[in-house]
């Protein structure tokens, strides 16, 4: 498929030209995309649902602001996985175009809202760790449960508002402006603004985590020098390192997509790069799938809750297997009596 044809048709804003954005040309490519989306999406929903259950089933974790932010991240990943897999597979694999411009922009807005909320949740978590380590004596005063919920409310409303701008009129059809090569009906200027928004979030997160790690290193060196042990400090250092791992995975998974988005604004993408972009988009599901694994491995509280859940499940399973034998033994004793 010729790139110029895609670019010229994209600017016509007709729903029939959406076929030009269906870049998967072979059955093998479609099967690969469907397999990746199905595998990553299913595991992501299961793992993040488990994280939400572990957090809210324990009074000790659901009342902590740090775990409220982690639960927001898990919820955002669940929504992103469901909306992304359904819309992406429906469009690129089954080549469905029997929906309006508004429906497409609504689906795209859902994906953007979820990812932006996921990234913003990481920012709030970074700020939470920043305050916890830089001002430990005032942490409980500055970061209360009520303030955490207010911050989450502002976060989700802001992300939903920014993501819904194309649906509300900031699109190349309404403005008769240049359309994006990657997304139908999306204005290039809006895509540029959204990329800048994401880059600002990433920059703030990196700065906060850099400070957290620097403070954590100082605390670890001090404890080692004076041979002191502090459970609260060890938990902060552990959680800080965990969230840095989450951020690293996030950057590695989303940097190819962001780089191709930036490149599409300043130049035209070849047919090969358009296919690469489609496959790189599935990395967001990989990121959402890896996050809960990092929590289970690094968070002692969640890991302990997970072990207790599995132990309880094994006991119930064992009891259900032994119950017929117990009933038969009970019946035989009654007969003997």
Short mmCIF file of C-alpha atoms in Angstrom, two decimals, residues 9-220:
data_model
loop_
_atom_site.label_atom_id
_atom_site.label_comp_id
_atom_site.label_asym_id
_atom_site.label_seq_id
_atom_site.Cartn_x
_atom_site.Cartn_y
_atom_site.Cartn_z
CA UNK A 9 -7.02 9.68 1.68
CA UNK A 10 -6.58 10.44 5.37
CA UNK A 11 -7.16 14.14 4.71
CA UNK A 12 -10.55 13.45 3.06
CA UNK A 13 -12.16 12.43 6.36
CA UNK A 14 -14.40 9.76 4.90
CA UNK A 15 -15.21 6.65 6.89
CA UNK A 16 -14.48 4.58 3.79
CA UNK A 17 -10.85 5.72 3.87
CA UNK A 18 -10.36 4.01 7.24
CA UNK A 19 -9.38 0.94 5.22
CA UNK A 20 -6.17 2.79 4.36
CA UNK A 21 -5.12 2.51 8.01
CA UNK A 22 -5.50 -1.27 8.01
CA UNK A 23 -1.83 -1.97 7.38
CA UNK A 24 -1.76 -5.72 8.14
CA UNK A 25 -1.67 -7.26 4.68
CA UNK A 26 -1.14 -10.98 5.37
CA UNK A 27 -3.06 -13.55 7.38
CA UNK A 28 0.08 -14.39 9.37
CA UNK A 29 0.37 -10.78 10.56
CA UNK A 30 -3.28 -10.73 11.62
CA UNK A 31 -2.96 -14.02 13.50
CA UNK A 32 0.17 -12.75 15.25
CA UNK A 33 -1.54 -9.53 16.34
CA UNK A 34 -4.64 -11.40 17.50
CA UNK A 35 -2.51 -13.88 19.48
CA UNK A 36 -0.46 -11.16 21.17
CA UNK A 37 -3.54 -9.10 22.04
CA UNK A 38 -5.45 -12.13 23.30
CA UNK A 39 -2.57 -13.41 25.44
CA UNK A 40 -1.41 -10.08 26.87
CA UNK A 41 -4.94 -8.76 27.31
CA UNK A 42 -6.24 -11.82 29.15
CA UNK A 43 -3.25 -11.99 31.49
CA UNK A 44 -3.40 -8.25 32.09
CA UNK A 45 -7.06 -8.29 33.12
CA UNK A 46 -6.54 -11.31 35.37
CA UNK A 47 -3.38 -10.04 37.06
CA UNK A 48 -4.60 -6.48 37.64
CA UNK A 49 -7.96 -7.75 38.92
CA UNK A 50 -6.02 -9.90 41.38
CA UNK A 51 -4.01 -6.85 42.48
CA UNK A 52 -7.22 -4.88 43.10
CA UNK A 53 -8.65 -7.76 45.11
CA UNK A 54 -5.50 -8.08 47.23
CA UNK A 55 -5.45 -4.34 47.95
CA UNK A 56 -9.13 -3.84 48.82
CA UNK A 57 -9.54 -7.13 50.68
CA UNK A 58 -7.00 -6.01 53.28
CA UNK A 59 -7.80 -3.03 55.57
CA UNK A 60 -4.07 -2.46 56.01
CA UNK A 61 -3.44 -1.75 52.33
CA UNK A 62 -6.65 -0.12 51.11
CA UNK A 63 -6.27 2.73 53.61
CA UNK A 64 -2.75 3.61 52.50
CA UNK A 65 -2.43 6.36 49.84
CA UNK A 66 0.41 4.53 48.08
CA UNK A 67 -1.78 1.48 47.49
CA UNK A 68 -4.71 3.66 46.41
CA UNK A 69 -2.48 5.00 43.65
CA UNK A 70 -1.39 1.46 42.74
CA UNK A 71 -5.04 0.40 42.57
CA UNK A 72 -5.71 3.34 40.24
CA UNK A 73 -2.87 2.11 38.05
CA UNK A 74 -4.32 -1.42 38.03
CA UNK A 75 -7.80 -0.13 37.15
CA UNK A 76 -6.39 1.99 34.32
CA UNK A 77 -4.50 -1.02 32.95
CA UNK A 78 -7.64 -3.16 33.04
CA UNK A 79 -9.69 -0.57 31.15
CA UNK A 80 -6.88 0.02 28.65
CA UNK A 81 -6.54 -3.71 27.97
CA UNK A 82 -10.25 -4.29 27.41
CA UNK A 83 -10.82 -1.24 25.22
CA UNK A 84 -7.55 -1.59 23.31
CA UNK A 85 -7.90 -5.32 22.55
CA UNK A 86 -11.53 -5.05 21.46
CA UNK A 87 -11.04 -2.01 19.21
CA UNK A 88 -7.58 -2.93 17.90
CA UNK A 89 -8.44 -6.52 16.95
CA UNK A 90 -11.80 -5.48 15.53
CA UNK A 91 -10.11 -2.88 13.32
CA UNK A 92 -6.83 -4.50 12.23
CA UNK A 93 -7.72 -8.21 12.30
CA UNK A 94 -11.41 -8.34 11.35
CA UNK A 95 -11.23 -5.09 9.30
CA UNK A 96 -14.50 -3.76 10.67
CA UNK A 97 -15.31 -0.25 9.44
CA UNK A 98 -19.08 -0.25 9.91
CA UNK A 99 -18.95 2.41 12.61
CA UNK A 100 -18.98 6.18 12.54
CA UNK A 101 -16.23 8.69 13.10
CA UNK A 102 -17.66 9.44 16.55
CA UNK A 103 -17.52 5.77 17.60
CA UNK A 104 -13.88 5.49 16.50
CA UNK A 105 -12.87 8.67 18.34
CA UNK A 106 -14.76 7.44 21.42
CA UNK A 107 -12.78 4.18 21.39
CA UNK A 108 -9.52 6.06 20.86
CA UNK A 109 -10.45 8.41 23.70
CA UNK A 110 -11.02 5.44 25.98
CA UNK A 111 -7.55 4.05 25.24
CA UNK A 112 -5.94 7.49 25.68
CA UNK A 113 -7.79 8.08 28.95
CA UNK A 114 -6.70 4.74 30.36
CA UNK A 115 -3.06 5.12 29.39
CA UNK A 116 -2.91 8.73 30.57
CA UNK A 117 -4.49 7.69 33.87
CA UNK A 118 -1.98 4.85 34.18
CA UNK A 119 0.92 7.22 33.65
CA UNK A 120 -0.59 9.85 35.95
CA UNK A 121 -1.09 7.22 38.65
CA UNK A 122 2.61 6.48 38.44
CA UNK A 123 3.26 10.21 38.85
CA UNK A 124 1.11 10.36 41.99
CA UNK A 125 2.88 7.29 43.33
CA UNK A 126 6.24 8.93 42.63
CA UNK A 127 5.13 12.08 44.47
CA UNK A 128 3.90 9.92 47.34
CA UNK A 129 7.32 8.25 47.62
CA UNK A 130 9.01 11.65 47.22
CA UNK A 131 7.12 13.08 50.21
CA UNK A 132 7.57 9.90 52.23
CA UNK A 133 11.34 9.96 51.92
CA UNK A 134 12.04 13.72 51.78
CA UNK A 135 9.63 14.62 54.65
CA UNK A 136 9.02 11.42 56.64
CA UNK A 137 7.93 13.26 59.80
CA UNK A 138 5.18 15.19 57.97
CA UNK A 139 4.14 12.42 55.57
CA UNK A 140 0.91 11.43 57.37
CA UNK A 141 -0.12 15.09 57.58
CA UNK A 142 0.64 15.94 53.95
CA UNK A 143 -0.56 12.69 52.35
CA UNK A 144 -3.91 11.81 53.89
CA UNK A 145 -6.46 9.28 52.65
CA UNK A 146 -8.90 12.08 51.72
CA UNK A 147 -6.27 14.01 49.75
CA UNK A 148 -5.31 10.85 47.91
CA UNK A 149 -8.90 10.32 46.73
CA UNK A 150 -9.18 13.97 45.68
CA UNK A 151 -5.94 13.67 43.71
CA UNK A 152 -7.24 10.53 41.98
CA UNK A 153 -10.49 12.28 41.11
CA UNK A 154 -8.68 15.24 39.57
CA UNK A 155 -6.37 12.82 37.74
CA UNK A 156 -9.14 10.83 36.05
CA UNK A 157 -11.23 13.89 35.14
CA UNK A 158 -8.19 15.63 33.60
CA UNK A 159 -7.17 12.56 31.60
CA UNK A 160 -10.73 11.98 30.36
CA UNK A 161 -11.06 15.63 29.33
CA UNK A 162 -7.81 15.67 27.36
CA UNK A 163 -8.60 12.35 25.67
CA UNK A 164 -12.11 13.47 24.65
CA UNK A 165 -10.97 16.64 22.85
CA UNK A 166 -10.94 14.99 19.37
CA UNK A 167 -14.50 13.76 19.95
CA UNK A 168 -15.54 17.24 21.09
CA UNK A 169 -14.25 18.87 17.90
CA UNK A 170 -10.44 18.94 17.88
CA UNK A 171 -10.13 16.65 14.87
CA UNK A 172 -8.99 17.17 11.31
CA UNK A 173 -12.50 16.72 9.91
CA UNK A 174 -14.06 19.54 11.90
CA UNK A 175 -11.06 21.86 11.58
CA UNK A 176 -10.25 20.84 7.97
CA UNK A 177 -6.62 20.48 9.00
CA UNK A 178 -3.84 17.94 8.45
CA UNK A 179 -4.75 14.43 9.58
CA UNK A 180 -2.41 12.00 11.27
CA UNK A 181 -0.97 9.09 9.32
CA UNK A 182 -1.38 6.77 12.29
CA UNK A 183 -4.93 7.44 13.46
CA UNK A 184 -8.02 8.23 11.36
CA UNK A 185 -9.62 11.66 11.92
CA UNK A 186 -6.95 12.70 14.46
CA UNK A 187 -5.47 16.16 13.98
CA UNK A 188 -1.68 16.34 13.84
CA UNK A 189 -1.64 19.28 16.25
CA UNK A 190 -3.67 17.35 18.80
CA UNK A 191 -1.33 14.37 18.47
CA UNK A 192 1.63 16.70 19.04
CA UNK A 193 -0.03 18.18 22.13
CA UNK A 194 -0.84 14.74 23.54
CA UNK A 195 2.76 13.59 23.01
CA UNK A 196 4.00 16.72 24.84
CA UNK A 197 1.60 15.97 27.70
CA UNK A 198 2.95 12.43 27.97
CA UNK A 199 6.56 13.62 27.82
CA UNK A 200 5.93 16.14 30.61
CA UNK A 201 4.45 13.37 32.78
CA UNK A 202 7.43 11.13 32.06
CA UNK A 203 9.86 13.94 32.87
CA UNK A 204 8.17 14.66 36.22
CA UNK A 205 8.16 10.97 37.11
CA UNK A 206 11.83 10.53 36.23
CA UNK A 207 12.76 13.61 38.31
CA UNK A 208 10.75 12.40 41.32
CA UNK A 209 12.20 8.89 41.13
CA UNK A 210 15.73 10.21 40.73
CA UNK A 211 15.31 12.14 43.97
CA UNK A 212 13.72 9.14 45.68
CA UNK A 213 16.59 6.85 44.69
CA UNK A 214 19.16 9.41 45.79
CA UNK A 215 17.47 9.69 49.20
CA UNK A 216 17.10 5.91 49.41
CA UNK A 217 20.79 5.48 48.71
CA UNK A 218 21.64 7.99 51.44
CA UNK A 219 19.37 6.22 53.93
CA UNK A 220 20.80 2.81 53.08
#
